[in-house]
Amino acid sequence: MKQQLEEIKQRALQALDGASSPAALEELRVKLLGKKGELTAVLKQMGKLSAEERPVMGQLANAVRASIEDKLEQRKTELHAAALKAKLQAETIDVTIPGTPVSMGHQHPMNKALQEAKDIFVGMGYTVVDGPEVELADYNFTRLNIEPGHPSRDRSDTFYFDDGDQVLLRTQTSPMQIRVMEKTKPPIRIVAPGRVYRKDEADATHSPMFHQIEGLVVDEGITMGDLKGALETLIKRLYGEDAVIRFRPHHFPFTEPSCEVDMQCFKCHGTGEFDGHVCSTCHGEGWIELLGAGMVHPDVLEGCGIDSKKYSGFAFGIGLERMAMGRMRINDMRLLFDNDVRFLSQF
Ligand code: PHE
């Protein structure tokens, strides 16, 4: 029996040394130490032994069991370490492989143009203010001298929210003139950029939503000369000293006198023709309308509680898309709203 136990031990240790996976180890454990294992089988015969032999064999059997268990533990540790090493080697990271490129966005050209214009005005001492896009007809029209029945109040031009035509999407940033003047005493010097809405079909130079920058200066002794100076400064800073612009008499109900300022078309250079066709950017005009302006109407000042005998002011409204298009040589306004990155990434 002693020899049997020795053999079992030798074979077991050898088998364990040869086991090459945790699964193989587990199989061996069951086979060697389990209820149906060889060692158990031998132990079951202990009853046949004499009283003197039994403790001796018992001790030996326990020693055999212990050395098998020790070996099992040792192999387990070894196999685990080997598996870990193999895994680490397999998962080695090559830090020299180029990474997946992350595409970085940048400011939209409209935002750039707006930022530029704001910087220029802030540099001239203007404050930037913000106002609502959903506006009352009272501010958008009535208090700007645009009486009920005026064509620009027509439902075919303006987006209204209510049947009574009292609440609308502002058609211009000029209501900001009223909002500022009713709250602030002169001197006033503000610009108010933002979105405006009109029922226009979209084409190369029109969109139902576009941006304006309203400007308003009210103080003692403000003249048309101040207006011209401010606008010329803006346009020369934006387009360069040699930009060709013209002031053209016009009519706005809320300014008197009024004018529009045009810039020579950057595509056809004022000829109205491009490639033998009518220029699509200026519709053959040779000029692109940039802004409307004028001296604040005395009735508008008085309506906001400002003494029109003491104070005068000028106001202007710049079309930001047109400005950006001229600045960046973009010939179709719709490109600014399509958000095609192939287009946007050029700026
Ligand atoms: N609000 C006018 C427009 O949208 C422009 C304007 C602004 C004219 C301020 C005069 C003074 O056409």
CSV table of C-alpha atoms and ligand atoms in Angstrom, one decimal:
chain,number,residue,atom,x,y,z
A,1,MET,CA,0.0,0.0,0.0
A,2,LYS,CA,2.9,2.2,0.8
A,3,GLN,CA,4.3,1.6,-2.7
A,4,GLN,CA,0.8,2.3,-4.2
A,5,LEU,CA,0.7,5.7,-2.5
A,6,GLU,CA,4.3,6.5,-3.7
A,7,GLU,CA,3.3,5.6,-7.2
A,8,ILE,CA,0.2,7.7,-7.1
A,9,LYS,CA,2.2,10.6,-5.8
A,10,GLN,CA,4.9,10.3,-8.6
A,11,ARG,CA,2.3,10.0,-11.3
A,12,ALA,CA,0.2,12.8,-10.0
A,13,LEU,CA,3.1,15.2,-9.7
A,14,GLN,CA,4.3,14.3,-13.2
A,15,ALA,CA,0.8,14.8,-14.7
A,16,LEU,CA,0.4,18.1,-12.9
A,17,ASP,CA,3.7,19.3,-14.4
A,18,GLY,CA,2.5,18.4,-17.8
A,19,ALA,CA,-0.9,20.2,-17.5
A,20,SER,CA,-0.9,23.2,-19.7
A,21,SER,CA,-4.2,25.0,-19.0
A,22,PRO,CA,-6.4,25.8,-16.0
A,23,ALA,CA,-9.0,23.4,-17.5
A,24,ALA,CA,-6.5,20.5,-17.6
A,25,LEU,CA,-5.5,21.3,-14.0
A,26,GLU,CA,-9.1,21.2,-12.9
A,27,GLU,CA,-9.6,17.9,-14.6
A,28,LEU,CA,-6.6,16.4,-12.9
A,29,ARG,CA,-7.7,17.7,-9.5
A,30,VAL,CA,-11.0,15.8,-9.8
A,31,LYS,CA,-9.2,12.7,-11.0
A,32,LEU,CA,-6.6,12.8,-8.3
A,33,LEU,CA,-8.4,14.1,-5.2
A,34,GLY,CA,-12.0,13.7,-6.0
A,35,LYS,CA,-14.4,11.2,-4.5
A,36,LYS,CA,-13.8,8.7,-7.3
A,37,GLY,CA,-10.1,9.5,-7.5
A,38,GLU,CA,-7.3,7.1,-7.1
A,39,LEU,CA,-6.2,8.4,-3.7
A,40,THR,CA,-9.7,8.0,-2.3
A,41,ALA,CA,-9.8,4.5,-3.6
A,42,VAL,CA,-6.6,3.7,-1.7
A,43,LEU,CA,-7.9,5.3,1.4
A,44,LYS,CA,-11.0,3.2,1.3
A,45,GLN,CA,-8.9,0.2,1.8
A,46,MET,CA,-7.4,1.5,5.1
A,47,GLY,CA,-10.0,-0.5,7.0
A,48,LYS,CA,-8.3,-3.7,6.0
A,49,LEU,CA,-5.0,-2.6,7.7
A,50,SER,CA,-3.9,-3.6,11.2
A,51,ALA,CA,-4.2,-1.2,14.1
A,52,GLU,CA,-0.4,-0.5,14.0
A,53,GLU,CA,-0.2,0.1,10.2
A,54,ARG,CA,-3.3,2.3,10.0
A,55,PRO,CA,-1.9,5.5,11.6
A,56,VAL,CA,1.4,5.1,9.6
A,57,MET,CA,-0.5,4.7,6.3
A,58,GLY,CA,-2.9,7.5,7.3
A,59,GLN,CA,0.0,9.9,7.8
A,60,LEU,CA,1.6,8.9,4.5
A,61,ALA,CA,-1.7,9.2,2.7
A,62,ASN,CA,-2.2,12.7,4.1
A,63,ALA,CA,1.4,13.7,3.1
A,64,VAL,CA,0.7,12.5,-0.4
A,65,ARG,CA,-2.5,14.5,-0.5
A,66,ALA,CA,-0.7,17.6,0.8
A,67,SER,CA,2.0,17.4,-1.8
A,68,ILE,CA,-0.5,17.0,-4.6
A,69,GLU,CA,-2.4,20.0,-3.3
A,70,ASP,CA,0.8,22.0,-3.1
A,71,LYS,CA,1.7,21.1,-6.6
A,72,LEU,CA,-1.8,22.0,-7.8
A,73,GLU,CA,-1.5,25.5,-6.2
A,74,GLN,CA,2.0,26.0,-7.7
A,75,ARG,CA,0.9,25.0,-11.2
A,76,LYS,CA,-2.2,27.2,-10.9
A,77,THR,CA,0.0,30.2,-10.1
A,78,GLU,CA,2.4,29.4,-12.9
A,79,LEU,CA,-0.3,29.0,-15.5
A,80,HIS,CA,-2.0,32.2,-14.4
A,81,ALA,CA,1.2,34.1,-14.7
A,82,ALA,CA,2.0,32.6,-18.2
A,83,ALA,CA,-1.5,33.5,-19.4
A,84,LEU,CA,-1.2,37.1,-18.2
A,85,LYS,CA,2.2,37.4,-19.9
A,86,ALA,CA,0.8,36.1,-23.1
A,87,LYS,CA,-2.2,38.4,-22.9
A,88,LEU,CA,0.0,41.5,-22.3
A,89,GLN,CA,2.2,40.6,-25.2
A,90,ALA,CA,-0.7,40.1,-27.5
A,91,GLU,CA,-2.2,43.4,-26.5
A,92,THR,CA,0.9,45.5,-26.9
A,93,ILE,CA,-0.1,49.0,-28.2
A,94,ASP,CA,2.0,50.5,-31.0
A,95,VAL,CA,2.0,54.1,-30.0
A,96,THR,CA,3.6,55.1,-33.3
A,97,ILE,CA,0.4,54.1,-35.3
A,98,PRO,CA,-1.2,57.4,-36.5
A,99,GLY,CA,-4.5,58.1,-34.6
A,100,THR,CA,-8.0,58.6,-36.0
A,101,PRO,CA,-8.2,62.2,-37.0
A,102,VAL,CA,-10.7,64.4,-35.0
A,103,SER,CA,-12.1,67.1,-37.2
A,104,MET,CA,-12.0,70.5,-35.5
A,105,GLY,CA,-14.7,72.9,-36.4
A,106,HIS,CA,-14.3,76.7,-36.4
A,107,GLN,CA,-16.5,79.8,-36.3
A,108,HIS,CA,-19.2,80.0,-39.0
A,109,PRO,CA,-18.4,82.8,-41.5
A,110,MET,CA,-21.5,84.7,-40.4
A,111,ASN,CA,-20.3,84.7,-36.8
A,112,LYS,CA,-16.9,85.9,-38.0
A,113,ALA,CA,-18.5,88.7,-39.9
A,114,LEU,CA,-20.6,89.6,-36.9
A,115,GLN,CA,-17.7,89.6,-34.5
A,116,GLU,CA,-15.7,91.8,-36.9
A,117,ALA,CA,-18.5,94.3,-37.1
A,118,LYS,CA,-19.0,94.3,-33.4
A,119,ASP,CA,-15.3,94.8,-32.7
A,120,ILE,CA,-15.3,97.9,-35.0
A,121,PHE,CA,-18.3,99.4,-33.3
A,122,VAL,CA,-17.1,98.7,-29.8
A,123,GLY,CA,-13.9,100.4,-30.9
A,124,MET,CA,-15.9,103.5,-31.8
A,125,GLY,CA,-17.5,103.5,-28.3
A,126,TYR,CA,-20.8,101.7,-29.1
A,127,THR,CA,-22.4,99.2,-26.6
A,128,VAL,CA,-23.8,95.9,-28.0
A,129,VAL,CA,-27.4,95.2,-26.9
A,130,ASP,CA,-29.7,92.3,-27.5
A,131,GLY,CA,-33.5,92.1,-28.0
A,132,PRO,CA,-36.4,89.8,-28.8
A,133,GLU,CA,-37.0,88.2,-32.2
A,134,VAL,CA,-40.7,87.7,-31.3
A,135,GLU,CA,-41.8,91.3,-31.3
A,136,LEU,CA,-44.9,93.4,-30.8
A,137,ALA,CA,-46.3,95.2,-33.9
A,138,ASP,CA,-46.2,98.3,-31.7
A,139,TYR,CA,-42.4,98.2,-31.6
A,140,ASN,CA,-41.8,96.7,-35.0
A,141,PHE,CA,-44.1,99.2,-36.8
A,142,THR,CA,-46.3,101.7,-35.0
A,143,ARG,CA,-43.8,103.5,-32.8
A,144,LEU,CA,-41.5,103.6,-35.9
A,145,ASN,CA,-44.1,105.7,-37.7
A,146,ILE,CA,-45.2,102.8,-39.7
A,147,GLU,CA,-49.0,103.2,-39.5
A,148,PRO,CA,-51.6,100.4,-39.7
A,149,GLY,CA,-52.3,99.8,-43.4
A,150,HIS,CA,-48.7,100.4,-44.4
A,151,PRO,CA,-47.7,97.8,-47.1
A,152,SER,CA,-44.8,96.4,-45.0
A,153,ARG,CA,-47.3,95.4,-42.4
A,154,ASP,CA,-49.0,93.2,-44.9
A,155,ARG,CA,-49.5,89.5,-44.1
A,156,SER,CA,-47.8,88.6,-47.4
A,157,ASP,CA,-44.6,90.2,-46.1
A,158,THR,CA,-44.6,89.5,-42.3
A,159,PHE,CA,-45.0,86.4,-40.2
A,160,TYR,CA,-47.7,87.0,-37.6
A,161,PHE,CA,-48.5,84.8,-34.6
A,162,ASP,CA,-52.1,86.1,-33.9
A,163,ASP,CA,-55.2,86.9,-35.9
A,164,GLY,CA,-55.1,90.5,-34.6
A,165,ASP,CA,-51.6,91.0,-36.2
A,166,GLN,CA,-50.2,92.3,-32.9
A,167,VAL,CA,-47.4,89.7,-32.4
A,168,LEU,CA,-44.9,88.9,-35.1
A,169,LEU,CA,-41.4,87.8,-36.0
A,170,ARG,CA,-39.5,91.1,-36.2
A,171,THR,CA,-39.0,92.2,-39.8
A,172,GLN,CA,-36.1,94.5,-38.9
A,173,THR,CA,-33.9,95.2,-35.9
A,174,SER,CA,-35.3,98.8,-35.8
A,175,PRO,CA,-37.7,98.0,-32.9
A,176,MET,CA,-34.5,98.0,-30.8
A,177,GLN,CA,-34.3,101.7,-31.3
A,178,ILE,CA,-37.6,102.1,-29.4
A,179,ARG,CA,-36.7,99.6,-26.8
A,180,VAL,CA,-33.4,101.4,-26.0
A,181,MET,CA,-34.8,104.9,-26.2
A,182,GLU,CA,-37.7,104.3,-23.9
A,183,LYS,CA,-35.3,103.0,-21.3
A,184,THR,CA,-32.2,105.1,-21.7
A,185,LYS,CA,-31.6,108.8,-21.6
A,186,PRO,CA,-29.2,110.3,-24.2
A,187,PRO,CA,-26.3,110.1,-24.9
A,188,ILE,CA,-27.1,106.8,-26.5
A,189,ARG,CA,-24.7,104.9,-28.7
A,190,ILE,CA,-25.7,101.2,-29.3
A,191,VAL,CA,-25.6,98.5,-31.9
A,192,ALA,CA,-28.2,95.6,-31.8
A,193,PRO,CA,-27.4,92.6,-34.0
A,194,GLY,CA,-29.9,89.8,-34.5
A,195,ARG,CA,-32.1,87.7,-36.7
A,196,VAL,CA,-35.0,89.2,-38.7
A,197,TYR,CA,-37.7,87.5,-40.7
A,198,ARG,CA,-39.6,88.3,-43.9
A,199,LYS,CA,-41.8,86.3,-46.3
A,200,ASP,CA,-39.1,86.4,-49.0
A,201,GLU,CA,-38.4,83.6,-51.4
A,202,ALA,CA,-34.8,82.4,-51.0
A,203,ASP,CA,-32.5,83.3,-53.9
A,204,ALA,CA,-28.9,84.3,-54.3
A,205,THR,CA,-29.4,87.5,-52.2
A,206,HIS,CA,-32.6,86.9,-50.2
A,207,SER,CA,-33.6,84.5,-47.4
A,208,PRO,CA,-36.8,84.5,-45.2
A,209,MET,CA,-34.4,84.7,-42.2
A,210,PHE,CA,-31.4,86.9,-42.2
A,211,HIS,CA,-29.4,89.1,-39.9
A,212,GLN,CA,-29.2,92.8,-39.3
A,213,ILE,CA,-27.2,95.1,-37.1
A,214,GLU,CA,-29.1,98.1,-35.9
A,215,GLY,CA,-27.2,101.1,-34.9
A,216,LEU,CA,-28.5,104.1,-32.9
A,217,VAL,CA,-26.7,107.3,-31.8
A,218,VAL,CA,-28.7,110.0,-30.0
A,219,ASP,CA,-27.1,113.1,-28.4
A,220,GLU,CA,-27.0,116.8,-28.7
A,221,GLY,CA,-25.9,118.1,-32.0
A,222,ILE,CA,-25.7,114.8,-33.9
A,223,THR,CA,-25.8,115.4,-37.7
A,224,MET,CA,-25.9,113.5,-41.0
A,225,GLY,CA,-22.1,114.1,-41.1
A,226,ASP,CA,-21.7,111.9,-38.0
A,227,LEU,CA,-23.8,109.2,-39.7
A,228,LYS,CA,-21.6,109.3,-42.9
A,229,GLY,CA,-18.5,109.3,-40.8
A,230,ALA,CA,-19.5,106.2,-38.8
A,231,LEU,CA,-20.7,104.2,-41.8
A,232,GLU,CA,-17.6,105.1,-43.9
A,233,THR,CA,-15.4,104.1,-41.1
A,234,LEU,CA,-17.2,100.8,-40.8
A,235,ILE,CA,-17.1,100.0,-44.5
A,236,LYS,CA,-13.5,101.0,-45.0
A,237,ARG,CA,-12.4,98.9,-42.1
A,238,LEU,CA,-14.3,95.9,-43.4
A,239,TYR,CA,-13.6,96.2,-47.1
A,240,GLY,CA,-10.4,98.2,-47.3
A,241,GLU,CA,-9.7,101.9,-48.0
A,242,ASP,CA,-10.5,101.4,-51.7
A,243,ALA,CA,-14.0,100.0,-51.2
A,244,VAL,CA,-16.4,101.8,-53.6
A,245,ILE,CA,-19.7,102.8,-51.8
A,246,ARG,CA,-22.4,105.3,-52.5
A,247,PHE,CA,-25.1,107.0,-50.4
A,248,ARG,CA,-28.4,107.2,-52.2
A,249,PRO,CA,-31.5,109.1,-51.1
A,250,HIS,CA,-34.3,106.9,-49.8
A,251,HIS,CA,-37.3,106.9,-47.6
A,252,PHE,CA,-37.9,105.2,-44.3
A,253,PRO,CA,-40.9,106.3,-42.1
A,254,PHE,CA,-38.8,106.5,-39.0
A,255,THR,CA,-35.8,108.5,-40.3
A,256,GLU,CA,-35.7,111.9,-42.0
A,257,PRO,CA,-33.8,112.4,-44.1
A,258,SER,CA,-33.1,108.8,-45.1
A,259,CYS,CA,-30.6,107.1,-47.4
A,260,GLU,CA,-29.4,103.7,-48.5
A,261,VAL,CA,-25.8,102.7,-48.8
A,262,ASP,CA,-24.7,100.5,-51.6
A,263,MET,CA,-21.4,98.8,-52.3
A,264,GLN,CA,-20.1,98.2,-55.8
A,265,CYS,CA,-20.8,94.6,-56.8
A,266,PHE,CA,-17.7,92.5,-56.0
A,267,LYS,CA,-18.5,90.0,-58.7
A,268,CYS,CA,-19.1,92.1,-61.8
A,269,HIS,CA,-17.3,95.2,-60.5
A,270,GLY,CA,-20.2,97.5,-61.2
A,271,THR,CA,-20.8,96.4,-64.8
A,272,GLY,CA,-24.0,94.4,-64.0
A,273,GLU,CA,-22.7,91.6,-66.3
A,274,PHE,CA,-20.7,88.5,-65.7
A,275,ASP,CA,-19.6,86.0,-68.3
A,276,GLY,CA,-21.9,87.5,-70.8
A,277,HIS,CA,-24.9,87.1,-68.5
A,278,VAL,CA,-26.8,89.4,-66.1
A,279,CYS,CA,-24.7,89.3,-62.9
A,280,SER,CA,-26.5,86.9,-60.5
A,281,THR,CA,-25.1,88.6,-57.4
A,282,CYS,CA,-26.4,92.1,-58.0
A,283,HIS,CA,-29.2,91.2,-60.6
A,284,GLY,CA,-27.4,93.4,-63.1
A,285,GLU,CA,-27.5,96.5,-60.9
A,286,GLY,CA,-23.8,96.8,-60.5
A,287,TRP,CA,-24.4,97.7,-56.8
A,288,ILE,CA,-25.3,95.7,-53.7
A,289,GLU,CA,-27.5,97.4,-51.1
A,290,LEU,CA,-25.8,97.1,-47.8
A,291,LEU,CA,-27.8,99.1,-45.4
A,292,GLY,CA,-30.5,101.7,-44.7
A,293,ALA,CA,-29.9,104.7,-42.6
A,294,GLY,CA,-31.1,108.2,-41.7
A,295,MET,CA,-31.6,110.8,-39.0
A,296,VAL,CA,-34.1,109.6,-36.3
A,297,HIS,CA,-37.5,111.1,-37.0
A,298,PRO,CA,-38.4,113.7,-34.4
A,299,ASP,CA,-41.8,112.0,-33.8
A,300,VAL,CA,-40.0,108.7,-33.0
A,301,LEU,CA,-37.7,110.6,-30.5
A,302,GLU,CA,-40.7,112.3,-28.9
A,303,GLY,CA,-42.7,109.0,-28.8
A,304,CYS,CA,-39.9,107.7,-26.5
A,305,GLY,CA,-39.9,110.8,-24.3
A,306,ILE,CA,-36.8,112.3,-25.8
A,307,ASP,CA,-36.9,116.1,-26.4
A,308,SER,CA,-36.4,116.5,-30.2
A,309,LYS,CA,-35.5,120.2,-29.8
A,310,LYS,CA,-32.5,119.3,-27.6
A,311,TYR,CA,-31.5,116.0,-29.1
A,312,SER,CA,-31.0,114.5,-32.5
A,313,GLY,CA,-29.7,111.1,-33.6
A,314,PHE,CA,-29.0,108.8,-36.5
A,315,ALA,CA,-29.8,105.2,-37.0
A,316,PHE,CA,-28.8,102.5,-39.5
A,317,GLY,CA,-29.6,98.9,-40.2
A,318,ILE,CA,-27.0,96.7,-41.9
A,319,GLY,CA,-27.7,93.5,-43.7
A,320,LEU,CA,-25.2,91.2,-42.2
A,321,GLU,CA,-25.3,88.4,-44.9
A,322,ARG,CA,-24.7,90.9,-47.6
A,323,MET,CA,-21.9,92.4,-45.7
A,324,ALA,CA,-20.3,88.9,-45.1
A,325,MET,CA,-20.8,88.0,-48.8
A,326,GLY,CA,-18.9,91.0,-50.0
A,327,ARG,CA,-16.3,90.5,-47.4
A,328,MET,CA,-15.7,86.8,-48.2
A,329,ARG,CA,-16.6,86.9,-51.9
A,330,ILE,CA,-19.5,84.6,-51.5
A,331,ASN,CA,-21.9,84.9,-54.4
A,332,ASP,CA,-25.0,83.0,-53.1
A,333,MET,CA,-26.6,83.7,-49.7
A,334,ARG,CA,-28.0,80.2,-49.4
A,335,LEU,CA,-24.5,78.8,-49.0
A,336,LEU,CA,-24.4,80.6,-45.6
A,337,PHE,CA,-27.4,78.6,-44.4
A,338,ASP,CA,-26.8,75.2,-46.0
A,339,ASN,CA,-24.1,74.3,-43.5
A,340,ASP,CA,-22.2,72.2,-46.0
A,341,VAL,CA,-18.8,71.7,-44.4
A,342,ARG,CA,-17.1,71.6,-47.8
A,343,PHE,CA,-18.1,75.2,-48.1
A,344,LEU,CA,-17.7,76.3,-44.5
A,345,SER,CA,-14.2,74.9,-44.2
A,346,GLN,CA,-12.9,77.5,-46.7
A,347,PHE,CA,-13.3,80.3,-44.2
B,1,PHE,N1,-34.9,98.9,-40.7
B,1,PHE,C1,-34.5,99.3,-42.1
B,1,PHE,C2,-34.7,98.1,-43.0
B,1,PHE,O1,-34.7,97.0,-42.5
B,1,PHE,C3,-33.1,99.8,-42.2
B,1,PHE,C4,-33.0,101.1,-41.4
B,1,PHE,C5,-32.5,101.1,-40.1
B,1,PHE,C6,-33.2,102.3,-42.0
B,1,PHE,C7,-32.3,102.3,-39.4
B,1,PHE,C8,-33.0,103.5,-41.3
B,1,PHE,C9,-32.6,103.5,-40.0
B,1,PHE,O2,-34.7,98.2,-44.2
